[in-house]
Every structure is written in C-alpha cells, then in structure tokens.
Coordinates of C-alpha atoms in Angstrom, one line a residue:
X1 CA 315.6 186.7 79.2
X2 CA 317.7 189.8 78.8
X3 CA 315.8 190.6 75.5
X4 CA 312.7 190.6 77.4
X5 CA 314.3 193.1 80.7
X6 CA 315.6 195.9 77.9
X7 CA 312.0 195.5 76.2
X8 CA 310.1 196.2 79.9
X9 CA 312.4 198.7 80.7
X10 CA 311.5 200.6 77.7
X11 CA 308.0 200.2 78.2
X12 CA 308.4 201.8 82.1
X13 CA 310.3 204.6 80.7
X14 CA 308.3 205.1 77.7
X15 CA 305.2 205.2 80.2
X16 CA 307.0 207.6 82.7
X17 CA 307.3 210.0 79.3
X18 CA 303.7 210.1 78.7
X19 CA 303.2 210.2 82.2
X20 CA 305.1 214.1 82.1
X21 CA 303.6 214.8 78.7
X22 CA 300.3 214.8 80.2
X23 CA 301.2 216.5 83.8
X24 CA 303.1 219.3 81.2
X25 CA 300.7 219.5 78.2
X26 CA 297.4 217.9 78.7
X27 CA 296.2 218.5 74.8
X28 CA 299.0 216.1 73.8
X29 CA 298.0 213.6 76.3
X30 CA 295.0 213.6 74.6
X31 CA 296.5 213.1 71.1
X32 CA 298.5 210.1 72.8
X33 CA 294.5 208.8 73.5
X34 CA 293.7 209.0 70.3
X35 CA 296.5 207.3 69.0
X36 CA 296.6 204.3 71.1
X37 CA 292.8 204.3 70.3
X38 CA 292.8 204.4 67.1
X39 CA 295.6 201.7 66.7
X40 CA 293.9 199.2 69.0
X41 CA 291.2 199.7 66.2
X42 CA 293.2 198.6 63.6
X43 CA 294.7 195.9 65.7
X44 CA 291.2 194.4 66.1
X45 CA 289.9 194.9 62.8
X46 CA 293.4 192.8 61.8
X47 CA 291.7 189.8 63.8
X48 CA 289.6 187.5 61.6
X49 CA 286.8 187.3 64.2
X50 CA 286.6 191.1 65.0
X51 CA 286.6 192.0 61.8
X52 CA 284.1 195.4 60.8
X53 CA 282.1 194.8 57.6
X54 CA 283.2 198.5 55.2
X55 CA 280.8 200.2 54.2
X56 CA 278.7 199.1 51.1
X57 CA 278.3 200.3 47.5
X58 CA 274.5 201.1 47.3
X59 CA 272.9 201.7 43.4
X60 CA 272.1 205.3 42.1
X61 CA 269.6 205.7 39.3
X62 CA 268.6 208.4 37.2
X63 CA 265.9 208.3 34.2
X64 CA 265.4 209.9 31.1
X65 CA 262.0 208.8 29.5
X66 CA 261.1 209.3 26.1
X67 CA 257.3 210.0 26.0
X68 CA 255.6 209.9 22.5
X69 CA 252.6 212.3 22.4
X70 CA 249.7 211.2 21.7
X71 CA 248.7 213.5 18.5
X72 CA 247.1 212.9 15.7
X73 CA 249.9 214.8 14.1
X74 CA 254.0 215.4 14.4
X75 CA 255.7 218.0 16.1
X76 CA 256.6 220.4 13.1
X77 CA 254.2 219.0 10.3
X78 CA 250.9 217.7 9.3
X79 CA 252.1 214.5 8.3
X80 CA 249.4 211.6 10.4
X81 CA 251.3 209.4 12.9
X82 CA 250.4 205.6 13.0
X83 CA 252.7 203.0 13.7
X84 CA 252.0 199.9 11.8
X85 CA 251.8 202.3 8.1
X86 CA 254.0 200.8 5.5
X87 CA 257.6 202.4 5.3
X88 CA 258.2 205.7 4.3
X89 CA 254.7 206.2 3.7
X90 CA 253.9 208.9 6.2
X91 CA 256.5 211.6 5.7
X92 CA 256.3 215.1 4.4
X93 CA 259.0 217.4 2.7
X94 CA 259.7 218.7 6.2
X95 CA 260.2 215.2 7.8
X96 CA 262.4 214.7 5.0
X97 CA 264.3 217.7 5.5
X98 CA 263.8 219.0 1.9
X99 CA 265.4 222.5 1.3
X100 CA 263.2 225.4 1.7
X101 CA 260.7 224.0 4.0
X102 CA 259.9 225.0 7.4
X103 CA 258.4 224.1 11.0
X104 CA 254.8 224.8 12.2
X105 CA 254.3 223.9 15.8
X106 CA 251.4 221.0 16.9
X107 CA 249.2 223.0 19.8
X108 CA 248.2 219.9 20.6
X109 CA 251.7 218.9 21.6
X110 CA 252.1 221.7 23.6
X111 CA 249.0 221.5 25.4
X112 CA 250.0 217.7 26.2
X113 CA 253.7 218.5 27.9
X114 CA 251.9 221.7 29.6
X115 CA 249.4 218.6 31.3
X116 CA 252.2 216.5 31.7
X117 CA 254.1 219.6 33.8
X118 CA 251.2 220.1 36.0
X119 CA 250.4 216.4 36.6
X120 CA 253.7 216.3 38.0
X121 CA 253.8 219.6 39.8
X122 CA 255.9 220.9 37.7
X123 CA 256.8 224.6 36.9
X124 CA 255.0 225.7 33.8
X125 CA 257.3 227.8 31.6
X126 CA 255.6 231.0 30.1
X127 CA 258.3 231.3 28.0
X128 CA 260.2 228.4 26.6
X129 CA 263.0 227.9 23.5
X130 CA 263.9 225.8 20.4
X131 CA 267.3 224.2 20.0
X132 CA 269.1 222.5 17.3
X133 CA 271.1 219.5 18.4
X134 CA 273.4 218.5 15.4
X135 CA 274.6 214.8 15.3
X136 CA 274.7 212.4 12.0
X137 CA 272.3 209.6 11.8
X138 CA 271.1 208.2 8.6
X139 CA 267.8 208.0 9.8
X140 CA 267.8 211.9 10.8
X141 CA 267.8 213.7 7.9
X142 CA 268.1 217.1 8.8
X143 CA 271.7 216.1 10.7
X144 CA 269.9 217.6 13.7
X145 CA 267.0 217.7 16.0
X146 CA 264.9 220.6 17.3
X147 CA 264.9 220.1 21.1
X148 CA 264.3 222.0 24.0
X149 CA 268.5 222.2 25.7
X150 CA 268.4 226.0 27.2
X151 CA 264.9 226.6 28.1
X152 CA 262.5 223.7 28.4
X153 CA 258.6 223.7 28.5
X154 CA 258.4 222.6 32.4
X155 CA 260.9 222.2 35.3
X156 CA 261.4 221.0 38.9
X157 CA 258.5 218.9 39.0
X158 CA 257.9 215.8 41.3
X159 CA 256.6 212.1 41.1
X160 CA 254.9 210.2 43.9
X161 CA 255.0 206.6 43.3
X162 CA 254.4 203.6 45.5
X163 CA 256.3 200.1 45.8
X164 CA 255.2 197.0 48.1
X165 CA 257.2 196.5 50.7
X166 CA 257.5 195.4 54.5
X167 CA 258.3 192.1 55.6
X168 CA 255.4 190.3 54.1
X169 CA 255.8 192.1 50.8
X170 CA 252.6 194.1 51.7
X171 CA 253.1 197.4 52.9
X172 CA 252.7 200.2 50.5
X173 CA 255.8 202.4 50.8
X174 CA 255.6 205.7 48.8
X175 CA 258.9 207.6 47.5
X176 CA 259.4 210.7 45.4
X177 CA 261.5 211.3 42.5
X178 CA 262.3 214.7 41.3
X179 CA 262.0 215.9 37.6
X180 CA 264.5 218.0 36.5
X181 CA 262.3 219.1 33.5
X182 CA 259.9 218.3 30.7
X183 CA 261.1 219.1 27.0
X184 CA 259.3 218.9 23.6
X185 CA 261.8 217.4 20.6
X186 CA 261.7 215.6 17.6
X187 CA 261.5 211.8 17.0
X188 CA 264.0 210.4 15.0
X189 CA 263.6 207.7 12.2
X190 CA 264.2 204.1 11.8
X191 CA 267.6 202.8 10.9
X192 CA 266.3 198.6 10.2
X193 CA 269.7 196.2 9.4
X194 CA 269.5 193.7 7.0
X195 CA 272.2 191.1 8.0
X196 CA 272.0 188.6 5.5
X197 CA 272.3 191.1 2.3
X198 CA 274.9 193.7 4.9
X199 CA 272.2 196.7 4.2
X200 CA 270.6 199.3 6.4
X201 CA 267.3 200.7 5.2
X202 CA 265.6 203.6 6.4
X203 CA 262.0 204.3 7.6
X204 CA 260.8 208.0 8.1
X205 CA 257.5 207.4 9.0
X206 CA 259.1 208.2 12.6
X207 CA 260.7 211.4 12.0
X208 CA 259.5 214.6 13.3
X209 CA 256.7 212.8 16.0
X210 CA 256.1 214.5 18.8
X211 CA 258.1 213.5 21.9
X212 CA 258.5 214.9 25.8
X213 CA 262.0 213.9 26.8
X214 CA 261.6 213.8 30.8
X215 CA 264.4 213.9 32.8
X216 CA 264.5 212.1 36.7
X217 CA 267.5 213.2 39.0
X218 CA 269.2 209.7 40.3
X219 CA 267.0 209.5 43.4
X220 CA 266.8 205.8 43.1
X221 CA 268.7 203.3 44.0
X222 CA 267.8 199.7 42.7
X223 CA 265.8 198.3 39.5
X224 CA 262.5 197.6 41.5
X225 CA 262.2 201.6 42.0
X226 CA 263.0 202.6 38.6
X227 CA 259.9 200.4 37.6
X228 CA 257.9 201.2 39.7
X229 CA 258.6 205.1 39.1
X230 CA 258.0 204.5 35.4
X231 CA 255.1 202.3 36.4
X232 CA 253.6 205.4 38.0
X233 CA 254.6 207.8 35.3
X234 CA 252.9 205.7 32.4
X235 CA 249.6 205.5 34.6
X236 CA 249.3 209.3 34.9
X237 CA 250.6 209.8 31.4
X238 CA 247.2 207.3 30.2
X239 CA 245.3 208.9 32.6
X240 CA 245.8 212.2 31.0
X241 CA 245.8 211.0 27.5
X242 CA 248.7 212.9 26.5
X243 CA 251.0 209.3 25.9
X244 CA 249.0 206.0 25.5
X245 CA 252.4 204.4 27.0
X246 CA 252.6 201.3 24.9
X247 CA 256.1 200.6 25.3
X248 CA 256.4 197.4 22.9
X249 CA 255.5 200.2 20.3
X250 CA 258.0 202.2 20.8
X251 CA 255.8 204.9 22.7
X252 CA 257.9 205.1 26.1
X253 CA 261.2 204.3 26.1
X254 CA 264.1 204.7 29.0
X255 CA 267.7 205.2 29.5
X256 CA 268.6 204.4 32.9
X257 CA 271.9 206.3 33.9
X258 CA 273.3 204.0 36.7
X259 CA 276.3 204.5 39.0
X260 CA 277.7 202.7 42.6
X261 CA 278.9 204.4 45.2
X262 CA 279.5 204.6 49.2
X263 CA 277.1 206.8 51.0
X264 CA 278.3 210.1 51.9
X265 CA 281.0 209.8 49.4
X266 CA 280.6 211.8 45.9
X267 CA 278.9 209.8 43.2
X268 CA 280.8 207.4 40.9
X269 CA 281.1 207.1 37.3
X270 CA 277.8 206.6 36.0
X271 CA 276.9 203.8 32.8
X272 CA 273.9 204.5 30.5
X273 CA 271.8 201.8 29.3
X274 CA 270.0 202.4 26.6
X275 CA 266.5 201.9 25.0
X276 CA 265.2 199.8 27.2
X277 CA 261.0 199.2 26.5
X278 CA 259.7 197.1 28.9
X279 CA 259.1 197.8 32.5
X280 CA 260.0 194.3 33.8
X281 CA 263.1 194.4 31.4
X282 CA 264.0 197.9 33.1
X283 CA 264.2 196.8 36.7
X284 CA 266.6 193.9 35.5
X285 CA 269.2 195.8 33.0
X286 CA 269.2 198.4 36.9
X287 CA 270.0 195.5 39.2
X288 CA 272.4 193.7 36.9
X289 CA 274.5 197.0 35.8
X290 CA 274.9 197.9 39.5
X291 CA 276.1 194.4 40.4
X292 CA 278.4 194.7 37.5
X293 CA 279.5 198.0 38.2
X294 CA 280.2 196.6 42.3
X295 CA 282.2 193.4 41.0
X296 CA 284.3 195.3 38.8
X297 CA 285.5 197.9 41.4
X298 CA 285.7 194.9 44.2
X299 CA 288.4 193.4 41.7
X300 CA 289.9 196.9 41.7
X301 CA 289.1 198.4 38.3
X302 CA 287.6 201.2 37.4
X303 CA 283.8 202.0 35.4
X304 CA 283.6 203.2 32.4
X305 CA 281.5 206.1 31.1
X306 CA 280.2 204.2 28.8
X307 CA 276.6 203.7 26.8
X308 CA 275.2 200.3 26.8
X309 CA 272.0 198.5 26.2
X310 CA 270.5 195.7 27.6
X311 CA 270.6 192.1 26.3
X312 CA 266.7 190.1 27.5
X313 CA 267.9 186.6 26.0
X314 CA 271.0 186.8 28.1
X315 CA 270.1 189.1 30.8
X316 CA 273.2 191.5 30.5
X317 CA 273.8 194.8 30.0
X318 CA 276.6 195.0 26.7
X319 CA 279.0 197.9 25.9
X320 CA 277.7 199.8 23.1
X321 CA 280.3 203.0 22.7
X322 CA 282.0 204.7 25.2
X323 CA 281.7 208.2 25.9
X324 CA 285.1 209.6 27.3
X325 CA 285.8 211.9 24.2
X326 CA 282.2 214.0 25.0
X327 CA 280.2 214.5 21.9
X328 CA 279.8 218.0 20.6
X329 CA 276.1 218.6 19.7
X330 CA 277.0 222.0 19.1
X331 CA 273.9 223.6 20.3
X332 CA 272.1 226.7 18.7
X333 CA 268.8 228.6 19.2
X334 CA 266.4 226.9 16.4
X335 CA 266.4 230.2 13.8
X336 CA 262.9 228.8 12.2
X337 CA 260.5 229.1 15.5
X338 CA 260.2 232.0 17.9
X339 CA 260.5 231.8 21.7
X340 CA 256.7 229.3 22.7
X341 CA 254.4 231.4 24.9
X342 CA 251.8 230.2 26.7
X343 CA 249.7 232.6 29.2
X344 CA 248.5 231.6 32.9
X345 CA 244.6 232.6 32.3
X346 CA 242.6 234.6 30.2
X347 CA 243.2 237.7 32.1
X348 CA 247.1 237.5 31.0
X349 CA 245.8 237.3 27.2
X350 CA 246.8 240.2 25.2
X351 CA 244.4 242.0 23.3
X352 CA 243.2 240.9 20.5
X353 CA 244.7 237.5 21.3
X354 CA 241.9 235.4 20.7
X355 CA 242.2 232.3 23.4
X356 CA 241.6 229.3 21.1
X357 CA 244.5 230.2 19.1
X358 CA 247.4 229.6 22.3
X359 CA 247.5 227.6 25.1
X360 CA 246.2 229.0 28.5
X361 CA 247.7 226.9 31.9
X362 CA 244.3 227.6 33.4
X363 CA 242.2 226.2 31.4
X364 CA 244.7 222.6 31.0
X365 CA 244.5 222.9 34.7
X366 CA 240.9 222.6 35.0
X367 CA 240.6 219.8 32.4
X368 CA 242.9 217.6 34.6
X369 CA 241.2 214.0 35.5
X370 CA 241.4 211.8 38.6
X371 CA 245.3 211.0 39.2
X372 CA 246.7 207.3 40.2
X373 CA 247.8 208.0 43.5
X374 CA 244.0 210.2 44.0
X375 CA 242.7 207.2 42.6
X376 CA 243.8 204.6 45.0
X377 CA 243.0 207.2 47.8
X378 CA 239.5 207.4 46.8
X379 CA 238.9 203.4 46.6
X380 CA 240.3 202.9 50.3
X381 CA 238.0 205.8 51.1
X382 CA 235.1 204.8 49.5
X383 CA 235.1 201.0 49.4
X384 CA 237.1 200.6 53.3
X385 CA 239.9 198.2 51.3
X386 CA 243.2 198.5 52.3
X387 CA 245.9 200.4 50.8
X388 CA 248.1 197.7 49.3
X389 CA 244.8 196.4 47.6
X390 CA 243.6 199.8 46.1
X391 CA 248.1 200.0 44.5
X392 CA 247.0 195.9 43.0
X393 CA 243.3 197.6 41.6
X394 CA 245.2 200.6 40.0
X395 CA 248.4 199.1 38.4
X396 CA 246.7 196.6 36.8
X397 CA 245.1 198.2 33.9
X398 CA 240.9 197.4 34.0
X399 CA 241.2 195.7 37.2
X400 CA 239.4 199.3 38.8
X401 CA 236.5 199.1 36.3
X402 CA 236.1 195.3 36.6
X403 CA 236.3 195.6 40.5
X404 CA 233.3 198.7 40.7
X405 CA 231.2 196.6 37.8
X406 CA 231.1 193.4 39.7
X407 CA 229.9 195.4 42.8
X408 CA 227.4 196.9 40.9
X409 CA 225.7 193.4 40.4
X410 CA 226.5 191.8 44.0
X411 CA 225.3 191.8 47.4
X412 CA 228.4 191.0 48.6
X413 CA 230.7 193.7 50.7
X414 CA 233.7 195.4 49.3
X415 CA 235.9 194.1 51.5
X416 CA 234.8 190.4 50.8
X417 CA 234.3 191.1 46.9
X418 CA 238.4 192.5 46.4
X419 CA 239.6 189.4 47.8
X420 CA 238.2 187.1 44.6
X421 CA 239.3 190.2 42.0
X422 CA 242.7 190.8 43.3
X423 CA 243.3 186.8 44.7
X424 CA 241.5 184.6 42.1
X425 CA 240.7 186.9 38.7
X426 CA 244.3 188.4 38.5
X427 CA 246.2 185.2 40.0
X428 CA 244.6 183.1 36.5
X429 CA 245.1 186.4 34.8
X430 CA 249.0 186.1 35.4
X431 CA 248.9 182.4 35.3
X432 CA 247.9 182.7 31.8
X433 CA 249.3 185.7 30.8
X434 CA 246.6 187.6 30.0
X435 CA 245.2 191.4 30.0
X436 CA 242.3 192.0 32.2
X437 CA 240.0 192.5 29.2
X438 CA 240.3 188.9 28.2
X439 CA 239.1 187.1 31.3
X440 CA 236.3 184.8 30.3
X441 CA 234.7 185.4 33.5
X442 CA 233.1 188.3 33.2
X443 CA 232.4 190.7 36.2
X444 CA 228.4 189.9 36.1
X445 CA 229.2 186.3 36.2
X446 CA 231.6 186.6 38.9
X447 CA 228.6 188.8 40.7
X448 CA 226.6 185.6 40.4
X449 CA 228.8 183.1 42.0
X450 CA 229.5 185.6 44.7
X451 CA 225.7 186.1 45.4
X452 CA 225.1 182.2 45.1
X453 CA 228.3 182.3 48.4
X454 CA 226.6 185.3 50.2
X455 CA 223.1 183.5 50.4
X456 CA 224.9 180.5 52.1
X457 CA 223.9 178.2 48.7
X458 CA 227.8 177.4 48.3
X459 CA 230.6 176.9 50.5
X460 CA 233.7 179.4 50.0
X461 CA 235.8 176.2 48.7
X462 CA 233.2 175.2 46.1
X463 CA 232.7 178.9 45.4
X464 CA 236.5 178.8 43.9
X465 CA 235.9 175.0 42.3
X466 CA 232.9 177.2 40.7
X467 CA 235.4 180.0 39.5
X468 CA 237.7 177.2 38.3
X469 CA 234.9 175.7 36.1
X470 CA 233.5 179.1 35.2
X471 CA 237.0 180.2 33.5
X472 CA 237.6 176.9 31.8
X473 CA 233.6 176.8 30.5
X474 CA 232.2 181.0 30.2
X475 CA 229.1 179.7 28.3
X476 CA 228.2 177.9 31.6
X477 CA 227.1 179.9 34.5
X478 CA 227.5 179.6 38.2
X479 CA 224.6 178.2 39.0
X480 CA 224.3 175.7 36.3
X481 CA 228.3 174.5 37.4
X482 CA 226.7 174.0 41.1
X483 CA 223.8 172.0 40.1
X484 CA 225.6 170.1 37.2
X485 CA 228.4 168.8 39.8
X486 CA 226.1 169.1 42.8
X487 CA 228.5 171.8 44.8
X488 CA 225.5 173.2 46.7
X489 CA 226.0 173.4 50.3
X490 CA 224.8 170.7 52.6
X491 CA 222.4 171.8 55.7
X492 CA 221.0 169.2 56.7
X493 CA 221.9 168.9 60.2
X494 CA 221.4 165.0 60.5
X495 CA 223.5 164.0 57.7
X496 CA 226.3 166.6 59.2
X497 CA 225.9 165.2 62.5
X498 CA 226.2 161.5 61.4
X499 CA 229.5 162.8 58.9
X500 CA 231.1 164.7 62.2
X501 CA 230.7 161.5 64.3
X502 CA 232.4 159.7 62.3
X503 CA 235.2 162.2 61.9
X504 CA 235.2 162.2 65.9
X505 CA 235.4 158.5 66.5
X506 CA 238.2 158.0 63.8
X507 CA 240.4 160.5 65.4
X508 CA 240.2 160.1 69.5
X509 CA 243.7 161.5 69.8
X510 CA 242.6 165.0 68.0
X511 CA 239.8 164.2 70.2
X512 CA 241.8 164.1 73.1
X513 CA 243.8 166.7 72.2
X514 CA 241.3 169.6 72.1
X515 CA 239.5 168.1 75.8
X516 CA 243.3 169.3 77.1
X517 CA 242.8 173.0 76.0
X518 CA 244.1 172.5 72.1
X519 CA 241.3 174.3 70.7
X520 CA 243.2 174.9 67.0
X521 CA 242.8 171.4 66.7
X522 CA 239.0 171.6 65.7
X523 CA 240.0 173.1 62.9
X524 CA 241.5 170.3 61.7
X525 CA 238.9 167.9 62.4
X526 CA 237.0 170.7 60.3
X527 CA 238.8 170.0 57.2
X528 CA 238.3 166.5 57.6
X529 CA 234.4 167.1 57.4
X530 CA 234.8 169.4 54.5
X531 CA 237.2 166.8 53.1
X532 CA 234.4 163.9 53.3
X533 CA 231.2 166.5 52.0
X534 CA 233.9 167.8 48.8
X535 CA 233.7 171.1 50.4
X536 CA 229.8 171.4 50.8
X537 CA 229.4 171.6 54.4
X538 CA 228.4 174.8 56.4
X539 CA 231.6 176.1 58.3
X540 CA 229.3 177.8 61.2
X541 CA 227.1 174.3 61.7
X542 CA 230.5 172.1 61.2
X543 CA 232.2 173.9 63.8
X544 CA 229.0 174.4 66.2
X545 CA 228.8 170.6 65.9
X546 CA 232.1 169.5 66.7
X547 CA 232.2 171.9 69.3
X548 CA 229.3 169.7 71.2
X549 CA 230.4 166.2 70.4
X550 CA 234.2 167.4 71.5
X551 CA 233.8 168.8 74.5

C-alpha cells in the first residue's frame, strides 16, 4: 500500500513538472508529446496482437545480355560462323591469336548494334572506342578481349515490354527498363571438361564472333519481369535480324545481377548468376536467388558478392567464386583499330567518302521493320482483338502468321476466329510441347471447320470434337470427321421438341425452379439437351424451345 502512495505521488509531481515546462517553454512541451508518443508506439508494437508487420525486402534485378550477331562472319576476321562445324575447324590465325596478325572490323556488325541502338531508342554514338580487357582463359587465346569499356557504340536507350497481370492474369501491364548501353566485343572460345580422363579440351570455332553485350540498369524486381524483358528484347532482336536469339545455341545468354533490399533504403549487395540460356530457366534462378538472399539476412547474415550459376535439375542457384578481391582487367585503348565512325546521313559524309564503304544512321533508320510492341498495336487496331490476345499472337513465334492465314480462308470474324488460335491451337501446342510450325492442323483446315461452325452445319462443342479429331488424324478433313461420326447439327424441330420434353418432364423441380424467376436454370436444362443429341443440337432453337414449354 505505501509502495503504491510514493509511486502516485511521483506521478502527481512528475505531472505538475510538465505541467510548468509547458506554461514556461512550450517547444519542450512538445518534445514531451513526442516522447510519450513515440513510446506508447513501442509499447504497442511489444503486444503480440498489435504488432506492425516491418517493412519487406523487395527483389532488384539488373541484366547483362550477350547478343550474338547474326553475321555471316566474326568480329575481327573472315573466318564463317556456324555452330554445329566440327572443333577447331572454323578459326583463323587471328582467332588463334598468332603473332603478327591483326583485326579488320565486320560492317555488318556494326550496322547490326547501330539497329539494335535505335530499336531501343538508344543514343547512336558517332564516335565510339576499342578496349582490351586482359583476363586468362584457356579458351581465349589472346589473354584478352577487344570490347567496348570507355566509349561504347549506343547508350541510354529504353525497352517497353509487357507482362500479364491483374487479378484474372489478363491485363496487359507494360513496364520500361532502361539500357545503360550497347557494346560490340569478342566471343570467347569453348573450354569442354572431360571428367572421366580429368582433361579440358578447347574449341575455337567460337573465338572472335561477333557479340553486343547490353547492359539493363536493375529496374526489375522479380524473375517474371526479367523474362519477360528478355522475352521482349529477343522479339525485336529477330525482328530486326541482327540476333536470331536461339538461346539453347548459345546465341543469347544472361547474367542476372540480383540484390534485396527495403524500399527507400540504399541497395544491398548484389549476387551474379551466371550464363543462364533459357528464358523459363531465367525467371526461376531470379525468384530463388532473391528468396535466398531474404532468408539468409532474416537469419542475420550477411550476402556475398559473389558469382554463381544456376543449377535446372535442382532448381538452385550454386556459388561459383566470389568476387570481394575485384579483378583487375587492366583496361587499355585497343592499339590495332582506330576510334569507329559512323555519320548521321549522307550530308555529314566527307568528301570523297563514298557511302557504301561506312555505316550511315539514316539509312539503318529507314530500313527498320515493324516492332513487337507496333505489332501488337496494329492487330488490336486492325482485327478489334483485345490487347492481352494481340501479347499471346506476338510472343508465340508463328502464331501472328498462322492467325492472318486462317482468316484469309474463313468467313468467320476476327474476334470469333482468335478464340480457336489462342484457346485450342496453342493450348494442344503446349500440351504437346510443340513449336507452332508443327501443328498438324494447318490454318486452311482450321478455316474449314470454322466455316463448317459459321454456316450453322456444326455445333460449337462438336466444332472442338472436330479439332480434336482433326489434330489426332491431319489426312482427314473437317468435313469428312463430321460426316464419318455424324457431328452435323440437328434442326429438325420435331425431333428437338420431342428430346426437350423429355428433358422437361424428367426434371420438374428445374422446371419449377425457373417458373419462380430462376432463369439461369435453363441453361442447365440446356446442357442436358446437348448432353442427349452429343452436342448436335442448335443452341438458338434449344433455348427458344425450352423457353415455351417452361414458362
């Protein structure tokens, strides 16, 4: 009791204090505020129930893609690029770095980054520099590579790419990534390990291609937008022609630099994962390294800067080398090519420049084709399909040309047509695993079946046991399948009349049901029609029927 009389009377007097403080200095009373404030704060978020989530570690993703030109030559020789040519059969005294030889520059390398750079509305370089970058690889015989470090071709460039999203998965959202620049290099060789005899043997036929390194700042935050970035990035690359983007070949390849942090806080220490050549493979090496990288500062350690590469089989990202003690490439300007030129039109040429001989931006610019993203723009336009459906026509490489053939050779609407192409086609396509250009339905036959729906000869449901038939038997054609298993659609209003009586005297409650205002229950009774006529009955004289007999 006298324990609990000392503790009030300090609390009267400690309030009569604050009590002066605030008549004497009101700027302290304040203070006092926001102390008691901010303690009550911590007082609550001590209480299990009131407890305030901290802020979460998000994913931050940066790319550098390695683009392999698409050149009938390398970079700095005449040697021919193919990549299934026996080993070491494709290299000349400059790939192999024999003394004395020296580097003649591939126009049509140049001309392809220069595309590149202005696909992605990027700065175009007049002037631009060669590098040496020293490291020691087996399979890099000149112990360096001639890169662009100081002065690349094309900088600050951007990409548009899109990603479904929304709450059905639907909605096309569209990001941007910025490119930080576009540089012309050299390839390196193979190094191929032989574990059984503990060898490594060397394969040239690699060195000295033509690559454009380009580098992404980290404005992405999870796997799914890395993909689809790159996703974007090969399609424009195709489209140009300047990388055929076959990434099980080698031809684009990506190190993903990935770091966590807390928004608004500077970024953390960032892993590299290496190599990584497929774009499904890329959006899970992403997601796991950033959940790694979150569960091993939630249990208080600390991320390396380290390189790693991805493991498929497994589905983990494993520590390759780390890179606290930073490599010394000791960079130097490349003494064996002179500063790369290229002029903004003819009327920058100077004379006696003939304009064959160098590469005018102009004149790229003008041979530019129709872009993705214009692409899909064009389709909604033109056809009245909906966004989401023109990003499923694009991605999937063929599906536009295979989409615009079968409308060639059908009555049937647009709108009605991208439903079977984007719902049926591609849905076996993916079932099956397989590339557009080996459906056995081909777009004429799919025109067929679709003309045989529109003139009301087949229902919509045996329309797709049609397609079904049609991909397991191509020689056979749609209106063979529908007279074969007699799909055609039933008419005749007698026999539908007699089928939805039955239907309506075997079900009084559904009956019942739709007499008390339940119209959605016809539609029930409906499938029950279609189920007894295997899907043959006419939809508009099956409902207009039941309508009568129910009401």
């Amino acid at each position: 009791m006298a324990s609990s009389c000392v503790a009030a009377l300090v609390a009267s007097d400690l309030l009569q204090n604050m009590k002066q403080i605030s008549i004497l200095c009101p700027k302290a009373s304040r203070s006092v505020r926001r102390i008691h404030a901010s303690r009550s704060q911590c007082d609550s978020r001590s209480q299990p129930r009131a407890k305030s989530t901290p802020q979460l570690l998000v994913g931050v993703v940066g790319l550098e893609i390695h683009a392999q030109i698409n050149s009938n030559a390398k970079l700095f020789s005449g040697s021919p690029v193919c990549f299934s040519a026996p080993p070491n059969s494709l290299v000349s005294f400059f790939d192999a770095s024999l003394p004395g030889t020296l580097p003649v520059l591939n126009r049509r390398c140049v001309e392809a980054a220069v595309m590149t750079g202005l696909a992605l509305n990027c700065t175009i370089n007049k002037k631009s520099l060669f590098d040496r970058k020293h490291y020691f690889y087996a399979d890099l015989p000149a112990g360096y590579q001639i890169t662009q470090q100081r002065r690349p071709v094309a900088v600050d460039g951007m990409l548009t790419y899109s990603l479904l999203g929304g709450k059905k998965g639907s909605q096309v959202i569209r990001k941007n990534v910025h490119i930080k620049q576009i540089q012309l290099e050299q390839d390196s060789g193979k190094s191929l390990h032989d574990d059984v005899r503990s060898q490594t043997l060397i394969d040239l036929n690699r060195a000295g291609v033509g690559l454009m390194e380009l580098v992404m700042e980290p404005d992405m935050s999870c796997g799914e937008e890395a993909a689809a970035a790159v996703r974007e990035l090969q399609l424009i690359l195709q489209a140009l022609g300047t990388c055929q983007g076959n990434m099980s070949e080698g031809q684009l390849r990506v190190d993903a630099n990935v770091s966590v942090h807390r928004p608004g806080e500077p970024l953390g220490v960032r892993a590299e994962v290496k190599n990584i050549n497929s774009i499904r493979y890329l959006a899970r090496a992403i997601d796991y390294e950033i959940q790694r990288q979150i569960d091993v500062l939630q249990r208080g350690g600390a991320v390396q800067n380290e390189t790693r590469a991805y493991d498929s089989k497994s589905g983990e990202t494993i520590p390759m080398r780390d890179k606290e003690g930073l490599q010394d490439y000791r960079f130097m300007p490349e003494p064996n090519l002179p500063p790369l030129i290229v002029y903004e039109d003819d009327a920058s040429l100077p004379t006696g420049i003939d304009a064959c001989q160098v590469v005018v931006v102009q004149k790229i610019k003008e041979r530019l084709p129709e872009l993705p993203s214009v692409k899909r723009d064009r389709l909604v336009q033109m056809y009245g399909i909906l966004p989401e459906h023109s990003f499923t026509l694009v991605n999937e490489d063929g599906l536009v040309e295979y989409f615009e053939e079968v409308l060639k050779a059908t009555r049937k609407e647009p709108r009605k047509v991208i439903g079977w192409v984007t719902n049926e086609l591609l849905g076996h396509l993916k079932q099956q695993d397989m590339s557009v250009s080996q459906s056995p339905v081909t777009p004429s036959a799919l025109a067929e079946l679709l003309d045989l729906q529109e003139m009301g000869r087949i229902s919509s449901s045996a329309a797709k046991q049609v397609f079904q038939e049609m991909w397991r038997s191509s020689d056979k054609t749609a209106l063979q399948i529908t007279q074969e298993q007699d799909l055609g659609l039933v008419s005749d209003t007698t026999q539908l009349h007699n089928i939805c009586q039955k239907v309506v005297d075997s079900h009084a409650d559904k009956v019942q049901a739709i007499r008390n205002g339940n119209k959605k229950v016809l539609n029930s009774l409906m499938g029950l029609v279609q189920r007894e006529t295997k899907g043959r009955a006419d939809p508009v004289l099956v409902r207009k029927i039941l309508e009568e007999k129910t009401s």
